[in-house]
Every structure is written in structure tokens, then in C-alpha cells.
Coordinates of C-alpha atoms and ligand atoms in Angstrom, one line a residue:
X1 CA 20.1 -22.4 0.8
X2 CA 19.6 -18.8 -0.3
X3 CA 16.5 -16.9 -1.4
X4 CA 15.7 -13.6 -3.1
X5 CA 12.3 -11.9 -3.1
X6 CA 11.0 -9.5 -5.7
X7 CA 7.9 -7.5 -4.6
X8 CA 5.4 -5.4 -6.6
X9 CA 2.1 -4.1 -5.5
X10 CA 0.8 -2.3 -2.4
X11 CA 1.9 -2.3 1.2
X12 CA 0.0 -5.5 1.9
X13 CA 2.5 -7.2 -0.5
X14 CA 5.5 -5.5 1.0
X15 CA 4.4 -6.8 4.4
X16 CA 3.7 -10.3 3.0
X17 CA 7.2 -10.4 1.5
X18 CA 8.7 -9.4 4.9
X19 CA 6.7 -12.1 6.6
X20 CA 7.6 -14.7 4.0
X21 CA 11.3 -13.8 4.4
X22 CA 11.0 -14.1 8.2
X23 CA 9.4 -17.6 7.8
X24 CA 12.2 -18.7 5.5
X25 CA 15.0 -17.3 7.6
X26 CA 13.5 -19.0 10.7
X27 CA 13.6 -22.2 8.7
X28 CA 17.3 -21.8 8.0
X29 CA 17.4 -20.0 4.7
X30 CA 19.5 -17.0 4.0
X31 CA 18.1 -13.9 2.3
X32 CA 20.0 -12.2 -0.6
X33 CA 19.8 -8.7 -1.9
X34 CA 20.1 -9.8 -5.6
X35 CA 18.9 -12.9 -7.4
X36 CA 22.4 -13.8 -8.7
X37 CA 23.3 -16.6 -6.2
X38 CA 19.8 -17.5 -5.1
X39 CA 18.5 -21.1 -5.0
X40 CA 14.9 -19.8 -4.6
X41 CA 13.3 -16.7 -6.2
X42 CA 10.0 -15.6 -4.9
X43 CA 8.0 -13.2 -7.0
X44 CA 5.3 -11.4 -5.0
X45 CA 2.7 -10.2 -7.5
X46 CA -0.1 -7.8 -7.9
X47 CA -3.3 -8.1 -10.0
X48 CA -4.8 -4.6 -9.6
X49 CA -4.3 -3.7 -13.2
X50 CA -3.6 -5.6 -16.4
X51 CA -0.5 -3.7 -17.1
X52 CA 1.1 -4.8 -13.8
X53 CA 0.3 -8.4 -14.6
X54 CA 1.8 -8.3 -18.0
X55 CA 5.0 -6.8 -16.6
X56 CA 5.1 -9.6 -14.1
X57 CA 4.7 -12.3 -16.8
X58 CA 7.5 -10.8 -18.9
X59 CA 9.7 -10.6 -15.8
X60 CA 8.9 -14.3 -15.2
X61 CA 9.8 -14.9 -18.9
X62 CA 13.2 -13.6 -18.2
X63 CA 13.6 -16.0 -15.4
X64 CA 13.4 -19.0 -17.7
X65 CA 17.0 -18.5 -18.8
X66 CA 18.1 -18.2 -15.1
X67 CA 16.4 -21.4 -14.3
X68 CA 18.1 -23.4 -17.1
X69 CA 21.4 -22.1 -15.9
X70 CA 20.7 -23.1 -12.4
X71 CA 19.2 -26.6 -12.3
X72 CA 17.5 -27.5 -9.1
X73 CA 16.6 -23.9 -8.4
X74 CA 13.1 -23.0 -7.4
X75 CA 10.8 -20.2 -8.6
X76 CA 7.8 -19.3 -6.5
X77 CA 5.0 -17.0 -7.5
X78 CA 3.0 -15.5 -4.5
X79 CA 0.6 -12.6 -4.1
X80 CA -2.7 -11.6 -5.7
X81 CA -1.9 -12.8 -9.2
X82 CA -1.1 -16.3 -7.9
X83 CA -4.5 -16.5 -6.3
X84 CA -6.2 -15.0 -9.3
X85 CA -4.5 -17.0 -12.1
X86 CA -3.8 -20.2 -10.2
X87 CA -2.8 -22.9 -12.7
X88 CA -2.6 -20.3 -15.5
X89 CA 0.8 -19.3 -14.0
X90 CA 2.1 -22.8 -14.7
X91 CA 0.7 -22.7 -18.2
X92 CA 2.2 -19.4 -19.1
X93 CA 5.5 -20.1 -17.3
X94 CA 5.9 -23.9 -17.0
X95 CA 9.3 -23.6 -15.2
X96 CA 7.6 -22.0 -12.2
X97 CA 7.7 -24.5 -9.2
X98 CA 5.3 -22.9 -6.7
X99 CA 2.1 -20.9 -7.0
X100 CA 0.9 -19.7 -3.6
X101 CA -2.0 -17.3 -2.8
X102 CA -2.0 -14.7 -0.1
X103 CA -4.3 -16.9 2.0
X104 CA -1.9 -19.8 2.0
X105 CA 1.3 -18.1 3.1
X106 CA 1.5 -20.2 6.3
X107 CA 2.3 -23.1 4.0
X108 CA 5.2 -21.4 2.2
X109 CA 8.1 -23.2 3.9
X110 CA 6.4 -26.6 3.6
X111 CA 5.8 -26.0 -0.1
X112 CA 9.4 -24.9 -0.7
X113 CA 10.6 -28.0 1.1
X114 CA 8.3 -30.2 -1.0
X115 CA 9.3 -28.6 -4.3
X116 CA 13.0 -29.0 -3.4
X117 CA 12.5 -32.7 -2.4
X118 CA 10.3 -33.7 -5.3
X119 CA 10.9 -31.3 -8.1
X120 CA 7.1 -31.4 -8.6
X121 CA 5.0 -28.2 -9.1
X122 CA 3.2 -27.1 -6.0
X123 CA -0.1 -25.2 -6.0
X124 CA -1.7 -23.7 -2.9
X125 CA -4.5 -21.3 -3.4
X126 CA -7.7 -20.5 -1.5
X127 CA -11.2 -21.3 -2.8
X128 CA -12.7 -19.0 -5.4
X129 CA -15.3 -17.0 -3.5
X130 CA -17.3 -16.2 -6.6
X131 CA -17.2 -19.7 -7.9
X132 CA -18.1 -21.3 -4.6
X133 CA -20.8 -19.0 -3.2
X134 CA -22.3 -22.1 -1.7
X135 CA -19.4 -22.6 0.6
X136 CA -18.9 -19.4 2.5
X137 CA -17.5 -21.0 5.6
X138 CA -15.0 -23.2 3.7
X139 CA -14.0 -20.2 1.6
X140 CA -13.3 -18.1 4.6
X141 CA -11.3 -21.0 6.2
X142 CA -9.3 -21.4 3.0
X143 CA -8.0 -17.9 3.4
X144 CA -5.9 -18.7 6.4
X145 CA -4.8 -16.2 8.9
X146 CA -1.0 -15.9 9.2
X147 CA 0.2 -14.8 12.7
X148 CA 3.7 -14.2 11.7
X149 CA 7.2 -14.3 13.1
X150 CA 8.7 -10.7 13.2
X151 CA 12.4 -10.5 12.6
X152 CA 14.0 -7.0 12.6
X153 CA 16.5 -7.9 9.9
X154 CA 13.7 -8.5 7.4
X155 CA 12.6 -4.8 7.7
X156 CA 14.2 -2.1 5.6
X157 CA 14.3 0.0 8.8
X158 CA 14.2 -1.6 12.3
X159 CA 12.4 1.4 13.7
X160 CA 9.4 1.3 11.3
X161 CA 7.0 -1.7 10.9
X162 CA 3.7 -2.6 9.4
X163 CA 1.2 -4.7 11.3
X164 CA -1.8 -6.3 9.6
X165 CA -5.0 -6.0 11.6
X166 CA -7.3 -7.5 9.0
X167 CA -7.3 -9.8 6.0
X168 CA -9.5 -9.6 2.9
X169 CA -12.3 -7.2 1.9
X170 CA -16.1 -7.4 1.8
X171 CA -16.9 -4.1 0.0
X172 CA -17.0 -5.5 -3.5
X173 CA -16.2 -2.4 -5.5
X174 CA -17.1 -3.3 -9.0
X175 CA -13.7 -2.7 -10.5
X176 CA -11.6 -4.4 -7.9
X177 CA -9.8 -7.8 -7.7
X178 CA -9.1 -7.6 -4.0
X179 CA -12.2 -9.3 -2.6
X180 CA -11.5 -12.4 -4.7
X181 CA -7.7 -12.3 -4.5
X182 CA -7.5 -11.7 -0.7
X183 CA -10.8 -13.3 0.3
X184 CA -13.5 -12.5 2.9
X185 CA -12.8 -9.8 5.6
X186 CA -11.3 -11.4 8.7
X187 CA -10.0 -9.4 11.6
X188 CA -7.1 -10.5 13.8
X189 CA -7.7 -10.5 17.5
X190 CA -6.7 -7.4 19.5
X191 CA -4.6 -9.7 21.6
X192 CA -2.5 -10.9 18.6
X193 CA -2.1 -7.3 17.3
X194 CA -1.1 -6.0 20.7
X195 CA 1.4 -8.8 21.2
X196 CA 2.9 -8.1 17.8
X197 CA 3.1 -4.3 18.6
X198 CA 4.9 -5.2 21.9
X199 CA 7.4 -7.5 20.1
X200 CA 8.1 -4.8 17.6
X201 CA 8.6 -2.2 20.3
X202 CA 11.1 -4.5 22.0
X203 CA 12.9 -4.8 18.7
X204 CA 13.3 -1.0 18.6
X205 CA 10.3 -0.1 16.5
X206 CA 9.2 3.5 17.0
X207 CA 6.5 3.8 14.3
X208 CA 3.8 1.3 13.3
X209 CA 1.5 1.4 10.3
X210 CA -1.6 -0.7 10.8
X211 CA -2.7 -2.3 7.5
X212 CA -6.0 -3.5 6.2
X213 CA -7.8 -3.2 2.9
X214 CA -10.5 -1.2 4.7
X215 CA -8.6 -0.7 7.9
X216 CA -11.2 1.5 9.6
X217 CA -13.8 -1.2 9.2
X218 CA -11.9 -3.3 11.8
X219 CA -14.3 -4.9 14.2
X220 CA -13.6 -7.8 16.5
X221 CA -16.2 -9.3 18.9
X222 CA -15.1 -11.5 21.8
X223 CA -17.0 -12.4 24.9
X224 CA -19.7 -9.8 24.0
X225 CA -17.1 -7.0 23.8
X226 CA -16.5 -5.2 20.4
X227 CA -13.1 -3.8 19.6
X228 CA -12.9 -1.2 16.8
X229 CA -9.9 0.6 15.3
X230 CA -10.2 3.5 17.8
X231 CA -9.9 1.0 20.6
X232 CA -6.9 -0.6 19.0
X233 CA -5.2 2.8 18.6
X234 CA -5.8 3.4 22.3
X235 CA -4.3 0.0 23.2
X236 CA -1.2 0.5 21.0
X237 CA -0.8 4.0 22.4
X238 CA 0.0 2.4 25.8
X239 CA 2.8 0.3 24.4
X240 CA 6.1 1.8 25.6
X241 CA 8.4 2.8 22.8
X242 CA 5.8 3.1 20.0
X243 CA 5.8 6.8 19.3
X244 CA 3.8 7.0 16.1
X245 CA 0.9 5.0 14.7
X246 CA -0.9 5.4 11.4
X247 CA -3.3 3.2 9.5
X248 CA -4.1 2.6 5.8
X249 CA -6.4 2.4 3.8
X250 CA -9.6 3.8 5.2
X251 CA -13.1 3.3 3.6
X252 CA -15.0 6.7 3.6
X253 CA -18.2 5.5 5.2
X254 CA -16.4 3.7 8.1
X255 CA -14.7 6.9 9.4
X256 CA -16.5 7.3 12.7
X257 CA -16.4 10.4 14.9
X258 CA -14.8 8.2 17.6
X259 CA -12.0 7.2 15.3
X260 CA -11.3 10.8 14.3
X261 CA -11.3 11.9 18.0
X262 CA -8.9 9.1 18.8
X263 CA -6.5 10.3 16.0
X264 CA -6.8 13.8 17.4
X265 CA -6.3 12.9 21.0
X266 CA -3.9 10.0 21.3
X267 CA -0.3 11.1 21.5
X268 CA 1.0 8.4 19.2
X269 CA -1.7 8.7 16.5
X270 CA -0.7 10.7 13.6
X271 CA -2.8 13.2 11.6
X272 CA -2.5 11.3 8.3
X273 CA -5.5 9.7 6.7
X274 CA -5.5 7.8 3.4
X275 CA -9.2 7.7 2.4
X276 CA -9.6 6.7 -1.2
X277 CA -12.4 8.6 -2.9
X278 CA -12.0 6.9 -6.3
X279 CA -14.2 9.4 -8.1
X280 CA -15.9 12.8 -7.7
X281 CA -19.2 12.0 -9.4
X282 CA -22.0 10.2 -7.5
X283 CA -23.2 8.4 -10.6
X284 CA -19.8 7.0 -11.3
X285 CA -19.4 6.1 -7.6
X286 CA -22.6 4.2 -7.9
X287 CA -21.3 2.3 -10.9
X288 CA -18.1 1.6 -9.0
X289 CA -20.4 0.3 -6.2
X290 CA -18.8 2.7 -3.7
X291 CA -21.3 3.2 -0.9
X292 CA -21.3 7.0 -0.7
X293 CA -22.1 10.0 -2.7
X294 CA -19.6 12.8 -3.5
X295 CA -21.5 15.1 -1.1
X296 CA -21.1 12.5 1.7
X297 CA -17.4 12.3 0.9
X298 CA -17.1 16.1 1.0
X299 CA -18.8 16.1 4.4
X300 CA -16.3 13.6 5.6
X301 CA -13.4 15.8 4.4
X302 CA -15.0 18.8 6.3
X303 CA -15.4 16.6 9.4
X304 CA -11.8 15.5 9.3
X305 CA -10.4 19.0 8.9
X306 CA -12.7 20.3 11.7
X307 CA -11.8 17.5 14.1
X308 CA -8.1 17.2 13.4
X309 CA -6.3 20.4 12.8
X310 CA -3.4 20.0 10.3
X311 CA -4.7 16.7 9.1
X312 CA -3.2 15.4 5.8
X313 CA -5.7 13.5 3.7
X314 CA -4.6 11.4 0.7
X315 CA -6.7 9.7 -1.9
X316 CA -6.8 7.2 -4.7
X317 CA -8.6 8.0 -8.0
X318 CA -9.5 6.0 -11.0
X319 CA -9.9 7.9 -14.3
X320 CA -11.6 6.6 -17.4
X321 CA -13.9 4.2 -15.6
X322 CA -16.7 2.7 -17.8
X323 CA -18.9 5.4 -19.3
X324 CA -17.0 8.3 -17.6
X325 CA -18.0 11.5 -19.5
X326 CA -15.9 14.6 -19.6
X327 CA -18.4 16.3 -17.3
X328 CA -18.1 13.4 -14.8
X329 CA -14.3 13.5 -15.0
X330 CA -14.4 17.3 -14.2
X331 CA -16.3 16.4 -11.0
X332 CA -13.2 14.5 -9.9
X333 CA -11.1 17.5 -10.6
X334 CA -13.5 19.6 -8.5
X335 CA -13.2 17.1 -5.6
X336 CA -9.4 17.2 -5.7
X337 CA -9.7 21.0 -5.5
X338 CA -12.2 20.9 -2.8
X339 CA -10.5 18.3 -0.5
X340 CA -7.0 19.7 -0.9
X341 CA -5.4 16.3 -0.6
X342 CA -1.8 16.1 0.4
X343 CA -1.4 13.8 -2.6
X344 CA -3.5 11.5 -4.7
X345 CA -2.6 8.2 -6.4
X346 CA -4.2 8.3 -9.8
X347 CA -4.9 5.1 -11.9
X348 CA -6.3 4.6 -15.3
X349 CA -9.2 2.2 -15.2
X350 CA -8.1 -1.3 -16.2
X351 CA -10.7 -3.9 -16.8
X352 CA -10.3 -7.0 -14.7
X353 CA -12.1 -10.0 -16.3
X354 CA -14.7 -11.6 -14.1
X355 CA -15.4 -8.8 -11.8
X356 CA -18.7 -6.9 -11.7
X357 CA -17.7 -3.9 -13.8
X358 CA -16.4 -6.1 -16.5
X359 CA -19.7 -8.0 -16.6
X360 CA -22.0 -4.9 -16.4
X361 CA -20.3 -2.2 -18.3
X362 CA -18.1 -1.6 -21.3
X363 CA -14.6 -0.4 -20.9
X364 CA -15.4 2.4 -23.4
X365 CA -13.1 5.3 -22.5
X366 CA -10.3 5.3 -25.1
X367 CA -6.7 4.9 -23.8
X368 CA -5.6 8.4 -25.0
X369 CA -8.5 9.9 -23.1
X370 CA -7.7 8.0 -19.9
X371 CA -4.1 9.1 -20.3
X372 CA -5.1 12.8 -20.8
X373 CA -7.4 12.7 -17.8
X374 CA -4.8 11.1 -15.7
X375 CA -2.3 13.8 -16.6
X376 CA -4.8 16.6 -16.1
X377 CA -5.8 15.3 -12.6
X378 CA -2.2 14.8 -11.7
X379 CA -1.4 18.4 -12.7
X380 CA -4.2 19.8 -10.5
X381 CA -3.1 17.5 -7.6
X382 CA 0.5 18.6 -8.0
X383 CA -0.5 22.2 -7.9
X384 CA -2.4 21.6 -4.7
X385 CA 0.4 19.5 -3.2
X386 CA 2.8 22.3 -4.0
X387 CA 0.5 24.9 -2.3
X388 CA -0.1 22.8 0.8
X389 CA 3.6 22.1 1.2
X390 CA 4.4 25.8 0.8
X391 CA 2.4 26.5 4.0
X392 CA 5.3 24.7 5.8
X393 CA 7.9 27.3 4.7
X394 CA 9.6 28.7 7.8
X395 CA 7.9 26.2 10.1
X396 CA 9.8 23.8 12.4
X397 CA 8.6 20.2 12.1
X398 CA 9.4 17.1 14.0
X399 CA 10.6 14.3 11.8
X400 CA 11.6 10.6 12.2
X401 CA 14.9 10.4 10.4
X402 CA 14.8 7.5 7.9
X403 CA 18.4 7.7 6.8
X404 CA 20.6 8.8 3.9
X405 CA 18.6 9.6 0.8
X406 CA 20.4 7.2 -1.5
X407 CA 18.3 7.7 -4.5
X408 CA 18.1 10.8 -6.7
X409 CA 15.6 13.4 -5.8
X410 CA 13.0 12.3 -8.3
X411 CA 12.8 8.9 -6.6
X412 CA 12.6 10.5 -3.2
X413 CA 9.5 12.2 -4.5
X414 CA 8.2 8.9 -5.7
X415 CA 8.8 7.3 -2.3
X416 CA 5.7 9.3 -1.4
X417 CA 3.6 6.7 -3.2
X418 CA 1.7 4.1 -1.3
X419 CA 1.9 1.9 -4.4
X420 CA 5.5 2.6 -5.2
X421 CA 6.3 -0.7 -6.7
X422 CA 3.1 -0.7 -8.7
X423 CA 4.1 2.7 -10.1
X424 CA 7.6 1.5 -11.2
X425 CA 5.9 -1.3 -13.1
X426 CA 3.5 1.1 -14.7
X427 CA 3.8 3.7 -17.4
X428 CA 6.0 6.6 -16.2
X429 CA 3.2 9.1 -16.7
X430 CA 1.4 7.5 -13.8
X431 CA 4.1 8.4 -11.5
X432 CA 4.2 11.8 -9.8
X433 CA 6.6 14.3 -11.2
X434 CA 8.3 17.0 -9.3
X435 CA 10.8 19.8 -9.5
X436 CA 12.7 18.2 -6.7
X437 CA 16.0 17.7 -8.5
X438 CA 17.1 21.3 -8.6
X439 CA 16.1 21.9 -5.1
X440 CA 18.0 18.9 -3.7
X441 CA 21.0 19.8 -5.8
X442 CA 20.9 23.4 -4.4
X443 CA 20.7 22.0 -0.9
X444 CA 23.6 19.6 -1.3
X445 CA 25.7 22.5 -2.7
X446 CA 25.1 24.6 0.4
X447 CA 25.3 21.7 2.9
X448 CA 28.0 21.1 5.4
X449 CA 30.6 18.9 3.7
X450 CA 30.8 16.0 6.2
X451 CA 27.0 15.7 6.5
X452 CA 25.0 13.3 4.4
X453 CA 21.7 14.2 2.7
X454 CA 19.1 12.6 4.9
X455 CA 15.4 12.1 4.6
X456 CA 12.7 11.9 7.3
X457 CA 9.0 12.1 7.6
X458 CA 6.7 14.4 9.5
X459 CA 3.8 13.0 11.6
X460 CA 1.5 13.9 8.6
X461 CA 3.7 11.8 6.4
X462 CA 5.5 14.5 4.5
X463 CA 9.0 13.7 3.3
X464 CA 11.7 16.1 4.5
X465 CA 15.2 16.2 3.0
X466 CA 18.0 17.9 5.0
X467 CA 21.7 17.6 5.7
X468 CA 23.0 16.0 8.9
X469 CA 25.0 13.2 10.3
X470 CA 23.8 9.7 9.4
X471 CA 23.9 8.8 13.1
X472 CA 20.6 10.6 13.4
X473 CA 18.9 7.7 11.5
X474 CA 16.1 6.3 13.6
X475 CA 15.8 9.4 15.9
X476 CA 13.3 12.2 16.1
X477 CA 14.7 15.6 15.1
X478 CA 13.4 19.1 14.6
X479 CA 13.9 20.6 11.2
X480 CA 13.1 24.1 9.9
X481 CA 11.6 24.1 6.4
X482 CA 13.6 26.4 4.1
X483 CA 12.2 25.3 0.7
X484 CA 9.4 23.2 -0.6
X485 CA 8.3 21.3 -3.7
X486 CA 5.0 19.4 -4.4
X487 CA 6.5 16.2 -2.9
X488 CA 9.2 17.3 -0.6
X489 CA 10.0 19.7 2.2
X490 CA 13.7 20.8 2.3
X491 CA 15.0 21.8 5.7
X492 CA 17.7 22.6 8.1
X493 CA 18.3 20.8 11.4
X494 CA 17.4 22.9 14.4
X495 CA 20.1 22.3 17.0
Ligands
5AD501 N1 -8.2 -0.3 -12.5 C1 -7.5 0.8 -12.1 N2 -7.3 1.1 -10.9 C2 -7.7 0.2 -9.9 N3 -7.6 0.3 -8.6 C3 -8.2 -0.8 -8.1 N4 -8.7 -1.6 -9.1 C4 -8.4 -0.9 -10.3 C5 -8.7 -1.2 -11.6 N5 -9.4 -2.2 -12.0 C6 -7.0 1.3 -7.8 C7 -7.9 1.9 -6.8 C8 -7.3 1.4 -5.5 C9 -5.9 1.3 -5.8 C10 -5.1 0.3 -5.0 O1 -5.8 0.8 -7.1 O2 -7.8 3.3 -6.8 O3 -7.6 2.2 -4.4
SF4_502 FE1 -2.3 -5.0 -3.2 FE2 -4.5 -5.0 -4.6 FE3 -2.2 -5.4 -5.8 FE4 -3.2 -7.2 -4.3 S1 -4.1 -6.5 -6.2 S2 -1.1 -6.5 -4.2 S3 -4.2 -6.0 -2.7 S4 -2.8 -3.5 -4.8

């Protein structure tokens, strides 16, 4: 039996897909790169914005035909939209066989077997934490932890891996679906995390990205001893073979001095911090239910740059949130200029029915205004990204070579995005634009003929394109930067 997984959404989903694949492979299934000969199609979905959901439903619509051509085949919908929409998925796409939420992934193989055996629809979702406020313990237990099997063949690159350190979210930002889709915050034990890091290192993993919705809120208490993210970084630093560790995404108020010092001092910790600000105006931040003012965020930015020389900070922003005035929007532009982010992911506000913002405020910024503000902010950010990258001109940087750059230069630039799949689903104006094409073409033209065009990443997560033998994939190399664009550094190997 063969399966194919299609993934949209953030890195949490990318990891869930990898873990789902590992579970199925361990149960005897074979993974395919296309859906053509698949007996099982898994659709890993995202609910962060309405537009993403609509795209998923129309993609599901196209599967109806596939299903009629292939009787006995199974369609499974997993991810945040499965948890959010539950039975609605079956109503909108009656040929779907399995709906499984992110808190039930440990049951995936069992559900697939049951669907194959019975032909009956299978639903496994966690309790709704807003509907069942009276059952906090049961709700938590219904979002089950999933201590997964790690198989190197399920990763795009053996030498890079993500490790989940916590599930869920307890911050309750007013615009966000995550606290309901992924449930209460639950941290994995340091023992399980360390064991996973060791397994990955034995499989040849050099770089680990620790994942959590608010990763720097990590806290685990056992036998009176509290472990925080800084302690975890120290523990993983001791794992032989792991050369680089980063973590995403951080919540601004949980960025302690200890943590910043750990990032600065630990050889394996990298100076890359994704700390979504979401907005540059304190009033809007309050409506968003973020727990800081813009002044506090700016102080954090200062503290990061003071503590970690060469730190690269990235952010997320929402434009067009309920009631956002032009003046408030300009404060976001000011913050982008102040913080000099390496890059920002910019989203137009999308009302999510049922959450607090939808209940309290009107989604009153017209779509054209959202679009214009999105583009304006993107233009400012690109200008800054370009300037920050230009500082690398002539410098030699150490990169982990990721392999041949198969895609065209524009896509290389887009790889930059933490929400890459989300972006491809969304309107193209959401995606970053660059002048990379010409630069890469120029580089290829001057390159040595038997070398391939390769990409790699610096410790601060900048993409570097250069020419070299593909055998360098998965090794650390030194590259001298000869040209830059807002999204990419172009370099030459230093022998
Ligand atoms: N509308 C638009 N963007 C959103 N995000 C989260 N919820 C929404 C929403 N309702 C953005 C935030 C978050 C990123 C993953 O998506 O910026 O950090
Ligand atoms: Fe990730 Fe949020 Fe989308 Fe869920 S809704 S996949 S947590 S971005």
C-alpha cells in the first residue's frame, strides 16, 4: 500500500507530515512523491487564514474525481483545519474517509487500518477547549502527545531536522486559531527531547530546529527541578554531532536574559531569532491581546542586539487588523525600520469565526487597504533586508550546504519564508519578491562548468547561493559573498 502526503501551513505541519510518514512507513506503507499511484492521500491542512482554507477545500474538490477513478482508495484530512472543522469536512467533501486533528496523530495508523477494513468514515479530533471550558483536564488529555519515530528517509535532508519541544498554545491572541486547533500548552520532557536529539545525531543530523508555538515559553517541572529553553539548549549543545541549534517561534515577553546569553555563549546555538511582533502600535497590540507594548518590544530588540552581536531577528506582522487606522499602520512601518528585521512575514488580517477578535471587533479594513498596506510594509522590509544583506558583501561566511538549488532563483528567495507552503497557497502579492533572478543568472554564467549551483545557509539563517560540486551537500563550507539581494547572498567557495 502506498501513500502520498500534501502539506500546507507552518513548520509544525511540515514536522507533523514527516512524523505521520514515519508512522505509516513503520507500519509497512510506502511513501510516494506524487499522488498518481497512491492508495492513501493525506492532506495536512492549515486554518490560519480563510483564504488558505478555501484553497484546501478546492484542492479536496479536485480529489473527488481521483477517488471515483480509484475505488477503495483513502483520503485523510489532518492538521489544524481537521480539528477546527471536524464533521464539516465530511459535509463539504463527503468522499473524505478520515478527519484527524493534530492532537490525535498517534491514532493515524489505526484509523487508516480501520478505514481500509470497514470503508466507514473515521473522525478523531480533540475536545473543543472553548466549548468545554468545564473540562480542562479532559481537554488537555484529548490533545495527546506524540513521541514519534524518527526515520531519516522522511526528511528532505538527513542532516537537518525539526524537534518539537512543546504542543499547543496558551497565549490566546485574539485573532488566532492555534490555541483551539492545537490545544493547551504541553511541554515534552527534557529526557524525550534529548533522546530524540541523540537519535537524530546518530542518523547524521547536524542541525536541529526546536519547534513550539511559543517555543521560548518552554518550561518543564520534574522532581522540583525546572527546565527552561536555555537549559535545553545547553543539554543539546552536549550532543556529539549536533553543530547548529535554532528555535522558532518566540513570544516577545518570554525572551529572558538567560536565554539570550545561552544563544550568545553556546557554540551550537545560532544567532537567529524569530520573534513575531504582529504590530507596531500598542493600542492594536492590546486589541490583538498581545501582552506587551511596542516600547517593550523595542527594548527587547535593543537587548537582543546588545547581547548577541550579529543577531538576525525576524518577525510576523498582521496588517488590516480590526479598526487599524492609517496612523496605527504607520507605527508598524516605524517598527520595521527601527528593528531592522532580517525579514518579516506579512499577513493580511483574516477573520476567524469564533475567536475573540471576531466576537469583539468588526473586520472593517477594506481588502484593498489591507493589500496596499501589505505591499507598503513589504517594500519597506525588502529595502531593509537588502541593506542588511549588503553588509555581508566581501565577508566570508560559514554555511551548511543544503544541496543543488533546483528551483529558479525566485523560489530560492521564497524558501526564506517560515510559512512557505502557506504563501504558495495565498495571493502572490503576499510572497516576498526579489531581484534574485538576474543575479543568479549572472552567477551561473560565470560559474565553473562542471559545478552545480548550490544553496546553503549561514548560522543567522541567510540563504547563500554559490557554485560548487554537489558532493559538498551536508558539509560546512566557507563562502565569500560577492553579491547580494534582499533575500539571498551570492558567493564563491573559499578553498
Ligand atoms: N489573520 C492573518 N494572519 C494571521 N496570523 C495568525 N492568525 C491570523 C489571522 N487571523 C499570522 C500571525 C502569525 C502567523 C503564523 O500568521 O502573524 O504569527
Ligand atoms: Fe501552523 Fe497555525 Fe496553520 Fe496550524 S493554523 S498549520 S499552527 S500556521
